[in-house]
Amino acid sequence: MSGTHDQGLFFETDSLDEAATLLSDTYARTRISDRRHPAGTVMRIHQRPLTPDVRLDDLEFGLGFGAEVDPLETLVFTELNSGRTRVDSNGRSRRYEAGESYLVAQPDQAYIGTVEDISMSMVLMRPALLAKVAATAGAGRTPVRFVAHEPASPQAALRWRGACAYVRASVFAARDTAQNHLVRSNSAALLASVALDTFPNTASAEPTVQDGHDGHPETVRRAMRFIDDNADRDIVAADIAAAASVSIRALQLAFRRHLGTTPMAHLRDVRLALAHDELVAGHSEDTTVMSVASRWGFGNAGRFAHLFREQYGQAPAEVLRGS
């Protein structure tokens, strides 16, 4: 059984052969063996596209089986909610229990997966998005590659699970946010950024000597002009750095050195100010706090209200009522 609704695509089957076909069509060519399953539902898949680069999937397997899977050509970060699994790739066998998070395999590597009656939540992410967020896809740089399949620490794992839960709750909770392009793109960039902080990878964290030279006030001025002119667009730190004609490390250094903040935090503040102006104007009876917040990329109403009150000393609803 399959279907489409406001929250994405849903597939369910009690046929293992059909499950193999669905997995092949959805992820990569899958050959199932070692079948061990009772009668009843074999597999459920719930797919929710976030952006063209990121998709959130929930999978349930009411059985145990082994499968050979071709290279996924994308990154699949998995949270195992129940059951247990084993992944064999690149000559290494890895076992995971409920509550653990992991990267299934490198995008260009085939693997063998073995599952035992499991439920999992996954984030599928194109490597190009990570390269953009990490600003490694330029001259003299190499694409990001993960050097470990597990989080760097228990604290990092908690941050990853928290970010995933935040995006699921914020983006798909209400129609205003679920259909807002800016909220979705911000959420995808957030997941990419947290993935880079969670799973050890090759992205450099240290600015170069040239970055230090470029971290001057003119860099900040160019970046701020670009942010002011493009706050309503889907932009990330790499876009701001390109507009300022410096590397992302130089951009971050310049903002930290001269403003005591980060480029993305400044972008958030600019969008918050624009949301404030819109609430003050209150152009129509249809204007709501959530519609304004989501238009400027704030997908979580509670988070928006907290930031707004910190900045302006009033709740967004109070400003709207006073308009």
Rosetta silent file (secondary structure, phi, psi, omega in degrees, C-alpha in Angstrom):
SEQUENCE: MSGTHDQGLFFETDSLDEAATLLSDTYARTRISDRRHPAGTVMRIHQRPLTPDVRLDDLEFGLGFGAEVDPLETLVFTELNSGRTRVDSNGRSRRYEAGESYLVAQPDQAYIGTVEDISMSMVLMRPALLAKVAATAGAGRTPVRFVAHEPASPQAALRWRGACAYVRASVFAARDTAQNHLVRSNSAALLASVALDTFPNTASAEPTVQDGHDGHPETVRRAMRFIDDNADRDIVAADIAAAASVSIRALQLAFRRHLGTTPMAHLRDVRLALAHDELVAGHSEDTTVMSVASRWGFGNAGRFAHLFREQYGQAPAEVLRGS
SCORE:     score description
SCORE:     0.000 S_00000001
   1 L     0.000  139.868  177.928    0.000    0.000    0.000 S_00000001
   2 E  -141.118  162.025 -179.599    1.255    3.484   -0.784 S_00000001
   3 E  -166.974  165.427  177.330   -0.096    6.991   -0.535 S_00000001
   4 E  -127.911  135.121  175.384    0.639   10.699   -0.648 S_00000001
   5 E  -148.223 -174.293 -174.165   -0.486   13.300    1.879 S_00000001
   6 L   -59.321  -23.637 -176.903    0.583   16.647    3.338 S_00000001
   7 L  -101.518   24.143  173.960    3.327   14.957    5.332 S_00000001
   8 E   107.048 -155.222 -177.166    5.016   13.197    2.402 S_00000001
   9 E  -105.185  144.941 -178.915    4.867    9.696    0.934 S_00000001
  10 E  -131.880  131.091  177.442    3.861    6.552    2.780 S_00000001
  11 E  -127.691  141.955  175.637    4.491    2.935    1.757 S_00000001
  12 E  -147.027  138.164 -179.843    3.453   -0.260    3.530 S_00000001
  13 E  -150.494  151.795  173.630    3.713   -3.872    2.415 S_00000001
  14 L  -110.941   14.016  178.621    3.462   -7.403    3.785 S_00000001
  15 L  -111.039  123.411  179.699    5.491   -8.831    0.882 S_00000001
  16 H   -67.090  -35.270  177.521    9.247   -9.160    1.293 S_00000001
  17 H   -64.419  -41.902  177.216    9.714   -9.188   -2.481 S_00000001
  18 H   -66.635  -35.337  176.933    7.754   -5.954   -2.776 S_00000001
  19 H   -60.997  -42.569  179.212    9.797   -4.527    0.094 S_00000001
  20 H   -62.589  -40.234  178.393   12.996   -5.270   -1.830 S_00000001
  21 H   -64.571  -43.847  179.313   11.590   -3.502   -4.890 S_00000001
  22 H   -62.986  -42.557  178.802   10.564   -0.466   -2.830 S_00000001
  23 H   -63.429  -39.826  178.993   13.982   -0.281   -1.175 S_00000001
  24 H   -65.707  -41.197 -179.209   15.674   -0.512   -4.570 S_00000001
  25 H   -71.351  -31.091 -172.591   13.473    2.214   -6.030 S_00000001
  26 H   -90.914  -35.388 -173.817   13.810    4.467   -2.988 S_00000001
  27 L  -119.655  -77.210  178.215   17.461    4.103   -1.956 S_00000001
  28 L  -158.256  163.940 -177.093   19.728    1.836   -4.037 S_00000001
  29 L   -53.832  124.857 -173.857   19.550   -1.617   -5.625 S_00000001
  30 E  -124.030  129.769  178.078   18.819   -4.033   -2.779 S_00000001
  31 E  -118.485  112.087 -174.770   19.096   -7.831   -2.825 S_00000001
  32 E   -89.824  137.873  175.471   17.438   -9.474    0.177 S_00000001
  33 E  -142.253 -178.132  174.806   18.575  -12.809    1.590 S_00000001
  34 E    52.296   55.588 -173.652   18.505  -14.651    4.917 S_00000001
  35 E   -80.578  131.770  176.242   14.766  -14.123    5.329 S_00000001
  36 E  -146.375   97.604 -178.949   13.242  -14.579    8.786 S_00000001
  37 L  -150.326  148.785  175.937    9.853  -13.007    9.281 S_00000001
  38 L   -83.190  175.626  174.743    6.400  -13.747   10.708 S_00000001
  39 L   -69.545  153.064  179.547    3.108  -13.129    8.950 S_00000001
  40 L   118.639 -166.638 -177.107    1.929   -9.513    8.907 S_00000001
  41 L   -63.611  127.867 -179.968    3.386   -6.166    7.918 S_00000001
  42 L   -91.039  -42.689 -172.956    6.908   -6.506    6.606 S_00000001
  43 E  -152.618  141.250  169.961    7.852   -2.864    6.009 S_00000001
  44 E  -127.638  136.745  174.919    6.614    0.704    6.400 S_00000001
  45 E  -129.934  129.569  174.366    8.346    3.745    4.904 S_00000001
  46 E  -121.355  114.520 -176.837    7.340    7.343    5.540 S_00000001
  47 E  -108.881  131.159  177.641    9.242    9.852    3.391 S_00000001
  48 E  -130.445   99.661  177.588    9.161   13.610    3.982 S_00000001
  49 E   -64.444  133.988  176.825   11.228   15.721    1.572 S_00000001
  50 E   -97.762  -52.911  174.361   12.670   18.810    3.253 S_00000001
  51 E  -143.697  176.238  174.828   14.558   20.314    0.291 S_00000001
  52 L   -59.183  -20.693 -177.817   15.984   18.843   -2.928 S_00000001
  53 L   -97.273  -14.773 -173.050   19.127   18.051   -0.892 S_00000001
  54 E  -137.845  136.896  175.205   17.568   16.603    2.272 S_00000001
  55 E  -136.810  142.746  177.000   14.826   14.088    3.026 S_00000001
  56 E  -108.703  123.323 -178.985   13.593   12.712    6.348 S_00000001
  57 E  -120.184  146.573  168.578   12.493    9.068    6.351 S_00000001
  58 E  -120.296  129.793 -178.953   11.005    6.784    8.983 S_00000001
  59 E  -124.840  142.235  171.539   11.335    3.026    8.419 S_00000001
  60 E  -132.210  133.989  174.633    9.919    0.031   10.239 S_00000001
  61 E  -121.747  115.407  179.320   10.765   -3.601    9.504 S_00000001
  62 E   -91.141   46.858 -174.910    8.589   -6.189   11.241 S_00000001
  63 E  -166.738  177.003  171.441   11.035   -8.986   10.456 S_00000001
  64 E  -119.118  137.190  177.780   14.655   -9.999   10.373 S_00000001
  65 E  -163.113  165.741  173.177   16.632  -10.191    7.137 S_00000001
  66 E  -115.011  151.736 -178.442   19.958   -9.511    5.488 S_00000001
  67 E  -150.087  139.023  170.990   20.441   -7.396    2.372 S_00000001
  68 E   -94.840  127.405 -174.169   23.215   -6.414   -0.010 S_00000001
  69 E  -123.668  129.468  176.523   22.859   -2.746   -0.956 S_00000001
  70 L   -67.099  165.579  177.614   24.623   -0.900   -3.780 S_00000001
  71 L   -51.449  134.571 -175.118   26.277    2.493   -3.064 S_00000001
  72 L   -78.161  -22.451 -178.708   23.608    4.951   -1.921 S_00000001
  73 L    61.133   16.350  173.077   25.275    7.967   -3.601 S_00000001
  74 L  -150.777  168.575  178.266   24.009   10.074   -0.710 S_00000001
  75 E   -93.990  131.867 -179.899   24.661   10.296    3.021 S_00000001
  76 E  -121.764  105.472  177.040   22.213    8.452    5.266 S_00000001
  77 E   -94.496  126.975 -170.722   22.359    9.380    8.947 S_00000001
  78 E  -120.361  137.921  169.014   20.307    6.953   11.011 S_00000001
  79 E  -111.638  119.437 -179.728   18.779    6.998   14.491 S_00000001
  80 E   -87.420  112.443 -176.308   17.846    3.492   15.621 S_00000001
  81 E   -86.306  -33.100  177.141   14.642    3.797   17.659 S_00000001
  82 E  -156.605  160.612 -179.506   14.110    0.105   18.400 S_00000001
  83 E    83.609 -162.175  179.557   15.591   -3.266   17.506 S_00000001
  84 E  -149.140  157.728 -177.376   19.156   -3.901   16.437 S_00000001
  85 E  -149.447  160.357  174.082   21.148   -3.917   13.226 S_00000001
  86 E  -131.487  139.332  178.421   24.534   -4.754   11.777 S_00000001
  87 E  -124.984  125.927  176.607   26.259   -2.976    8.906 S_00000001
  88 E  -112.602  117.573  178.323   29.202   -4.485    7.004 S_00000001
  89 E  -153.540  145.600  175.887   31.104   -2.085    4.751 S_00000001
  90 L    53.291   38.128  176.496   34.698   -1.468    3.690 S_00000001
  91 L    76.821   11.298 -178.449   35.892   -4.591    5.499 S_00000001
  92 E  -127.212  141.225  177.001   34.418   -3.589    8.843 S_00000001
  93 E  -107.946  128.896 -179.312   31.397   -4.903   10.753 S_00000001
  94 E  -124.473  137.476  179.407   29.440   -2.482   12.944 S_00000001
  95 E  -118.241  140.144 -178.639   26.584   -3.311   15.329 S_00000001
  96 E  -133.338  145.414  178.180   24.015   -0.861   16.666 S_00000001
  97 E  -114.821  169.607  178.154   21.330   -1.018   19.334 S_00000001
  98 L   -55.464  137.106 -179.932   18.246    1.107   19.998 S_00000001
  99 L    97.745   -8.732 -178.057   19.158    4.679   20.931 S_00000001
 100 L   -97.488  151.645  176.388   22.299    4.862   18.797 S_00000001
 101 E  -117.785  147.587 -177.840   22.951    7.139   15.810 S_00000001
 102 E  -163.307  159.363  171.022   25.276    6.350   12.911 S_00000001
 103 E   -91.188  125.095 -173.797   26.201    7.010    9.299 S_00000001
 104 L   -60.217  -55.027 -178.218   25.207    3.953    7.276 S_00000001
 105 L  -165.476  165.185  172.252   28.087    4.033    4.769 S_00000001
 106 L   -64.896  147.424 -175.782   30.128    6.339    2.575 S_00000001
 107 L   -56.234  -28.003 -176.176   28.070    7.428   -0.470 S_00000001
 108 L  -100.355   13.283 -177.445   30.331    5.495   -2.854 S_00000001
 109 L  -116.575  131.491  171.354   30.497    2.252   -0.849 S_00000001
 110 L   -73.106  162.763  178.345   28.211   -0.771   -1.050 S_00000001
 111 E  -153.440  165.595  173.685   27.284   -2.461    2.201 S_00000001
 112 E  -115.291  126.060  179.583   25.505   -5.439    3.717 S_00000001
 113 E  -114.617  139.472  175.773   22.808   -4.690    6.278 S_00000001
 114 E  -125.695  126.326 -176.989   21.205   -7.095    8.731 S_00000001
 115 E  -122.838  153.731  177.349   18.128   -5.998   10.689 S_00000001
 116 E  -133.594   93.946  172.740   16.076   -7.500   13.512 S_00000001
 117 E    47.350   68.928 -170.111   12.553   -6.068   13.862 S_00000001
 118 E  -117.462  160.016  169.697   13.641   -2.426   13.856 S_00000001
 119 E  -128.481  131.298 -177.595   12.305    1.106   13.734 S_00000001
 120 E  -142.885  151.583  173.372   14.609    3.874   12.509 S_00000001
 121 E  -115.526  135.211 -173.545   14.560    7.545   11.577 S_00000001
 122 E  -129.940  148.203  170.006   16.890    8.683    8.824 S_00000001
 123 E  -116.689  115.933  176.747   18.189   11.905    7.325 S_00000001
 124 E   -96.576  126.693 -172.627   19.246   11.543    3.689 S_00000001
 125 E  -137.649  129.125  177.105   21.592   14.335    2.640 S_00000001
 126 L   -72.234  136.291 -179.668   23.377   15.055   -0.615 S_00000001
 127 H   -56.345  -29.969 -178.477   27.129   15.568   -0.150 S_00000001
 128 H   -60.738  -33.621  178.723   26.958   18.825   -2.133 S_00000001
 129 H   -66.573  -41.819  177.674   24.978   20.473    0.664 S_00000001
 130 H   -61.890  -41.535  178.593   27.642   19.576    3.208 S_00000001
 131 H   -62.017  -38.691  179.978   30.317   20.984    0.916 S_00000001
 132 H   -68.045  -45.737 -178.791   28.354   24.208    0.598 S_00000001
 133 H   -66.568  -39.323  179.727   27.763   24.579    4.327 S_00000001
 134 H   -81.866   -9.614 -178.766   31.373   23.716    5.149 S_00000001
 135 L    55.445   47.188  178.459   32.598   25.902    2.259 S_00000001
 136 L  -108.594    0.082 -174.061   35.024   23.234    1.100 S_00000001
 137 L   -96.188   43.094  179.356   33.934   23.068   -2.528 S_00000001
 138 L  -119.613 -173.601 -179.616   36.210   25.799   -3.852 S_00000001
 139 L   -60.533  133.468  178.649   39.632   26.097   -5.441 S_00000001
 140 L    76.978    5.194 -179.511   42.234   24.218   -3.468 S_00000001
 141 L  -114.843  160.475  177.413   39.594   22.529   -1.344 S_00000001
 142 L  -121.132  153.737  178.702   38.291   18.960   -1.345 S_00000001
 143 L   -59.769  154.499  177.931   34.750   17.683   -0.697 S_00000001
 144 L   -68.414  136.580  172.807   33.851   16.725    2.853 S_00000001
 145 L  -133.938  133.820  179.685   34.342   13.070    3.709 S_00000001
 146 E   -80.978  136.823 -176.253   33.387   11.504    7.011 S_00000001
 147 L  -105.087    0.731  175.259   36.176    9.585    8.722 S_00000001
 148 L  -149.104  152.636 -178.410   33.974    7.804   11.279 S_00000001
 149 L   -94.288  -12.112 -177.221   30.475    6.361   11.205 S_00000001
 150 L  -112.238  157.638  176.696   29.587    7.195   14.817 S_00000001
 151 L   -57.848  153.870 -177.228   29.209   10.557   16.615 S_00000001
 152 L   -67.054  -25.196 -178.356   32.366   12.047   18.096 S_00000001
 153 L  -161.104  164.616  174.851   30.940   11.861   21.633 S_00000001
 154 H   -58.656  -36.739  178.901   27.718   11.083   23.543 S_00000001
 155 H   -65.365  -40.043  177.615   27.103   14.836   23.780 S_00000001
 156 H   -64.132  -39.291  178.191   27.477   15.183   20.010 S_00000001
 157 H   -62.255  -40.607  178.332   25.009   12.329   19.519 S_00000001
 158 H   -64.487  -40.032  178.274   22.478   14.107   21.743 S_00000001
 159 H   -63.118  -40.838  179.381   22.885   17.322   19.735 S_00000001
 160 H   -63.717  -47.582  179.935   22.273   15.429   16.502 S_00000001
 161 H   -63.522  -37.698  178.572   19.128   13.737   17.807 S_00000001
 162 H   -65.111  -40.743  178.716   17.945   17.058   19.204 S_00000001
 163 H   -64.633  -41.872  178.792   18.458   18.828   15.870 S_00000001
 164 H   -63.725  -44.068  179.210   16.564   16.097   14.022 S_00000001
 165 H   -63.881  -39.617  179.246   13.690   16.237   16.515 S_00000001
 166 H   -61.209  -46.368 -178.632   13.615   20.039   16.262 S_00000001
 167 H   -65.609  -43.403  179.327   13.344   19.971   12.472 S_00000001
 168 H   -60.537  -44.194 -177.219   10.640   17.306   12.489 S_00000001
 169 H   -72.510  -38.007 -174.875    8.584   19.199   15.061 S_00000001
 170 H   -78.756  -47.907 -171.509    9.132   22.670   13.604 S_00000001
 171 H   -77.578  -39.196 -173.482    8.900   22.127    9.876 S_00000001
 172 L  -101.064    8.571 -175.548    6.153   19.539    9.669 S_00000001
 173 L   -80.464  -32.272 -175.396    4.022   20.703   12.612 S_00000001
 174 L  -140.007  153.032 -176.898    1.958   23.359   10.819 S_00000001
 175 H   -61.366  -38.269 -178.982    0.978   24.168    7.257 S_00000001
 176 H   -57.468  -46.037 -177.444    2.595   27.630    7.373 S_00000001
 177 H   -81.007  -35.344 -177.276    6.021   26.223    8.161 S_00000001
 178 H   -62.510  -29.057 -176.432    5.698   22.975    6.200 S_00000001
 179 L  -103.364    4.504 -176.188    5.188   24.901    2.959 S_00000001
 180 L   -91.007  120.218 -175.179    7.656   27.732    3.603 S_00000001
 181 H   -64.231  -40.704 -177.249   10.767   27.493    1.438 S_00000001
 182 H   -66.423  -40.932  177.125   12.953   29.637    3.693 S_00000001
 183 H   -61.626  -43.853 -178.749   12.107   27.587    6.788 S_00000001
 184 H   -64.478  -45.051 -177.711   12.878   24.378    4.915 S_00000001
 185 H   -67.739  -38.239  175.793   16.203   25.583    3.521 S_00000001
 186 H   -62.032  -40.321 -179.271   17.283   26.934    6.922 S_00000001
 187 H   -67.131  -38.937  177.363   16.403   23.592    8.491 S_00000001
 188 H   -64.016  -42.868  178.182   18.394   21.683    5.876 S_00000001
 189 H   -64.542  -36.867  176.825   21.423   23.910    6.487 S_00000001
 190 H   -61.005  -47.449 -179.772   21.011   23.378   10.238 S_00000001
 191 H   -62.065  -40.570  178.521   21.059   19.597    9.821 S_00000001
 192 H   -63.252  -43.323 -179.797   24.137   19.808    7.593 S_00000001
 193 H   -63.957  -43.613 -179.712   25.932   22.018   10.103 S_00000001
 194 H   -69.069  -35.489  176.254   25.093   19.759   13.047 S_00000001
 195 H   -60.268  -41.843  178.602   26.123   16.674   11.046 S_00000001
 196 H   -65.307  -32.969  178.275   29.532   18.274   10.479 S_00000001
 197 H   -79.613  -21.404 -173.168   29.807   18.982   14.207 S_00000001
 198 H   -91.911  -48.153 -173.719   28.604   15.491   15.182 S_00000001
 199 L  -103.613  124.788 -178.176   30.407   13.030   12.921 S_00000001
 200 L   -53.398  135.768 -174.824   34.213   13.343   12.499 S_00000001
 201 E  -151.003  178.633 -173.216   35.076   14.572    9.001 S_00000001
 202 L   -90.501    0.441 -179.675   37.755   16.151    6.836 S_00000001
 203 L   -66.178  130.213 -179.568   36.437   19.729    6.903 S_00000001
 204 L   -72.387  139.661  179.083   39.098   22.073    8.228 S_00000001
 205 L  -106.370   -6.708 -173.973   38.201   24.026   11.350 S_00000001
 206 L  -107.382  133.413  175.593   41.206   26.368   11.452 S_00000001
 207 L   -69.118  149.639  178.063   41.561   29.641    9.491 S_00000001
 208 L   -86.982  175.350  176.093   44.638   30.049    7.298 S_00000001
 209 H   -60.190  -41.508  179.202   47.103   32.964    7.313 S_00000001
 210 H   -63.514  -38.406  176.819   45.274   34.413    4.293 S_00000001
 211 H   -58.335  -41.019  178.722   41.980   34.133    6.164 S_00000001
 212 H   -61.982  -40.263  178.542   43.517   36.224    8.937 S_00000001
 213 H   -66.293  -34.527 -176.532   44.543   38.911    6.448 S_00000001
 214 H   -81.986   -8.640 -176.164   41.034   38.944    4.926 S_00000001
 215 L   -82.227   52.428 -175.145   39.254   39.289    8.275 S_00000001
 216 L  -107.535  170.949 -175.451   39.119   43.100    8.099 S_00000001
 217 H   -58.500  -33.737 -179.435   36.224   45.615    8.447 S_00000001
 218 H   -63.694  -33.885  175.035   35.651   45.923    4.691 S_00000001
 219 H   -60.158  -43.968  178.726   34.849   42.202    4.604 S_00000001
 220 H   -62.995  -43.504 -178.854   32.177   42.803    7.245 S_00000001
 221 H   -63.187  -44.198  178.759   30.741   45.767    5.330 S_00000001
 222 H   -62.939  -42.177 -179.378   30.486   43.812    2.064 S_00000001
 223 H   -65.068  -42.302 -179.019   28.900   40.886    3.867 S_00000001
 224 H   -65.808  -37.661  176.131   26.365   43.067    5.687 S_00000001
 225 H   -61.837  -43.398  179.796   25.312   44.739    2.434 S_00000001
 226 H   -64.068  -43.171  179.612   24.743   41.339    0.866 S_00000001
 227 H   -62.216  -45.901  179.868   22.759   40.134    3.884 S_00000001
 228 H   -60.061  -38.175 -177.094   20.569   43.256    3.899 S_00000001
 229 H   -80.163  -17.136 -171.769   19.830   42.866    0.183 S_00000001
 230 H  -130.218   20.772 -176.585   19.167   39.121    0.320 S_00000001
 231 L   -63.216  -22.373 -179.944   17.636   38.375    3.725 S_00000001
 232 L   -88.540    1.804 -178.653   14.483   37.069    2.045 S_00000001
 233 L  -104.961  164.496  177.261   16.450   34.528    0.004 S_00000001
 234 L   -79.958   92.218  179.995   17.793   31.070    0.797 S_00000001
 235 L  -123.942  150.082  176.590   21.402   31.979    1.635 S_00000001
 236 L  -126.160  178.294 -175.697   24.038   30.306    3.787 S_00000001
 237 H   -57.425  -35.270 -179.810   27.449   31.375    5.050 S_00000001
 238 H   -63.274  -36.342  177.732   29.136   30.211    1.839 S_00000001
 239 H   -66.835  -41.006  179.885   26.973   32.603   -0.216 S_00000001
 240 H   -64.986  -42.675  179.147   27.840   35.502    2.089 S_00000001
 241 H   -62.079  -42.115  179.470   31.553   34.677    1.896 S_00000001
 242 H   -62.665  -40.560  179.461   31.415   34.558   -1.905 S_00000001
 243 H   -65.755  -30.859  179.213   29.707   37.962   -2.000 S_00000001
 244 L   -88.405   -1.741  178.656   32.441   39.364    0.255 S_00000001
 245 L    61.093   39.050  176.620   35.152   37.726   -1.927 S_00000001
 246 L  -138.260  171.641  174.711   36.721   35.841    0.991 S_00000001
 247 L   -76.102  162.842  179.151   36.715   32.300    2.368 S_00000001
 248 H   -64.466  -33.021  178.285   34.093   31.288    4.890 S_00000001
 249 H   -65.876  -41.403  177.525   36.787   31.068    7.581 S_00000001
 250 H   -64.090  -40.294  178.184   37.855   34.670    6.877 S_00000001
 251 H   -60.434  -48.406 -179.996   34.212   35.755    6.980 S_00000001
 252 H   -62.341  -41.038  179.198   33.663   34.085   10.343 S_00000001
 253 H   -63.210  -42.618 -179.274   36.897   35.547   11.679 S_00000001
 254 H   -63.298  -44.822  179.981   35.939   39.054   10.523 S_00000001
 255 H   -66.212  -40.956  179.345   32.513   38.918   12.155 S_00000001
 256 H   -66.455  -40.620 -175.857   33.920   37.511   15.380 S_00000001
 257 H   -70.668  -40.901 -171.007   36.752   40.048   15.440 S_00000001
 258 H  -105.513  -21.537 -179.167   34.739   43.183   14.633 S_00000001
 259 L  -121.552  -12.239 -179.015   31.145   42.406   15.684 S_00000001
 260 L    68.016   29.373 -179.897   31.490   39.646   18.255 S_00000001
 261 L  -145.888 -169.224  177.768   29.003   37.453   16.413 S_00000001
 262 L  -117.107  159.938  178.642   28.747   35.085   13.429 S_00000001
 263 H   -58.479  -41.674 -177.444   27.484   35.753    9.889 S_00000001
 264 H   -72.574  -32.420  175.382   24.482   33.473   10.336 S_00000001
 265 H   -66.909  -37.788  176.951   23.589   35.007   13.703 S_00000001
 266 H   -66.041  -41.663  176.409   23.683   38.441   12.047 S_00000001
 267 H   -59.414  -42.585  177.606   21.445   37.149    9.239 S_00000001
 268 H   -60.647  -42.391 -179.537   19.026   35.851   11.872 S_00000001
 269 H   -65.693  -38.026  177.562   18.983   39.260   13.584 S_00000001
 270 H   -64.081  -44.467  178.541   18.282   41.017   10.276 S_00000001
 271 H   -65.264  -36.534  177.315   15.394   38.664    9.572 S_00000001
 272 H   -62.710  -40.802  178.273   14.116   39.165   13.120 S_00000001
 273 H   -64.915  -39.274  178.254   14.108   42.933   12.537 S_00000001
 274 H   -67.324  -38.021  175.444   12.191   42.499    9.282 S_00000001
 275 H   -64.100  -40.834  177.575    9.670   40.272   11.055 S_00000001
 276 H   -59.962  -45.901  179.726    9.317   42.950   13.749 S_00000001
 277 H   -60.908  -39.140 -179.197    8.653   45.616   11.115 S_00000001
 278 H   -68.543  -38.641  177.909    5.998   43.438    9.499 S_00000001
 279 H   -67.481  -38.400  177.353    4.261   42.810   12.827 S_00000001
 280 H   -62.528  -41.455 -179.042    4.313   46.541   13.609 S_00000001
 281 H   -68.607  -40.317  178.361    2.743   47.279   10.220 S_00000001
 282 L    46.014   58.444 -168.678    0.075   44.569   10.639 S_00000001
 283 L   -59.752  -32.184 -175.130   -1.164   45.106    7.098 S_00000001
 284 L  -144.837  164.822  178.236   -4.224   42.841    7.220 S_00000001
 285 L   -66.625  -18.749  179.985   -6.464   40.874    9.540 S_00000001
 286 L   -80.002   -9.514 -179.667   -4.928   37.721    8.053 S_00000001
 287 L   -68.070  126.703  176.304   -1.507   38.589    9.498 S_00000001
 288 L  -126.680  159.331  178.202   -0.504   36.140   12.239 S_00000001
 289 H   -59.189  -44.181 -176.149    2.634   35.778   14.302 S_00000001
 290 H   -68.230  -37.702  179.639    3.320   32.334   12.842 S_00000001
 291 H   -66.102  -38.897  177.695    2.834   33.413    9.234 S_00000001
 292 H   -68.367  -45.250 -179.694    5.274   36.299    9.711 S_00000001
 293 H   -58.733  -47.236 -177.067    7.772   34.133   11.594 S_00000001
 294 H   -68.498  -32.878  178.777    7.760   31.416    8.953 S_00000001
 295 H   -61.756  -29.845 -179.337    8.054   33.940    6.119 S_00000001
 296 L  -103.371   19.870  169.570   11.375   35.039    7.628 S_00000001
 297 L    89.347   10.269  178.438   12.669   31.539    8.238 S_00000001
 298 L   -98.913  104.365 -174.390   11.651   30.942   11.866 S_00000001
 299 L   -85.835  -17.517 -176.613    9.990   27.536   11.913 S_00000001
 300 L  -110.415  117.336 -175.319    9.540   27.170   15.670 S_00000001
 301 H   -62.252  -40.876 -179.643    7.022   29.536   17.275 S_00000001
 302 H   -64.923  -43.213  178.625    8.497   29.183   20.764 S_00000001
 303 H   -64.418  -42.358  178.455   12.031   29.868   19.578 S_00000001
 304 H   -61.091  -45.992 -179.333   10.860   32.882   17.557 S_00000001
 305 H   -62.220  -39.347  179.825    8.978   34.315   20.544 S_00000001
 306 H   -64.812  -48.027  179.536   12.021   33.863   22.795 S_00000001
 307 H   -62.956  -40.610 -178.012   14.393   35.601   20.374 S_00000001
 308 H   -63.941  -46.365 -179.329   11.856   38.362   19.725 S_00000001
 309 H   -65.120  -39.123  177.681   11.303   39.110   23.410 S_00000001
 310 H   -60.570  -38.422 -175.486   15.051   39.133   24.062 S_00000001
 311 H   -82.126  -39.971 -170.193   15.564   41.668   21.282 S_00000001
 312 H  -116.547   -4.771  176.309   12.492   43.895   21.655 S_00000001
 313 L    73.642   10.511  178.522   11.238   43.351   25.205 S_00000001
 314 L  -139.586  156.710  173.222    7.768   42.349   24.008 S_00000001
 315 L   -76.441  148.735  178.438    6.060   39.231   22.784 S_00000001
 316 H   -55.354  -39.257 -179.069    5.394   39.142   19.016 S_00000001
 317 H   -64.038  -34.827  178.181    1.649   38.914   19.654 S_00000001
 318 H   -65.641  -40.784  178.371    1.769   42.099   21.746 S_00000001
 319 H   -65.239  -42.035 -179.781    3.454   43.978   18.921 S_00000001
 320 H   -65.146  -42.899  179.932    0.902   42.692   16.405 S_00000001
 321 H   -65.182  -29.448 -178.908   -2.047   43.631   18.626 S_00000001
 322 L   -84.740   -2.656 -176.691   -0.619   47.109   19.067 S_00000001
 323 L   -77.521    0.000    0.000   -0.234   47.705   15.339 S_00000001
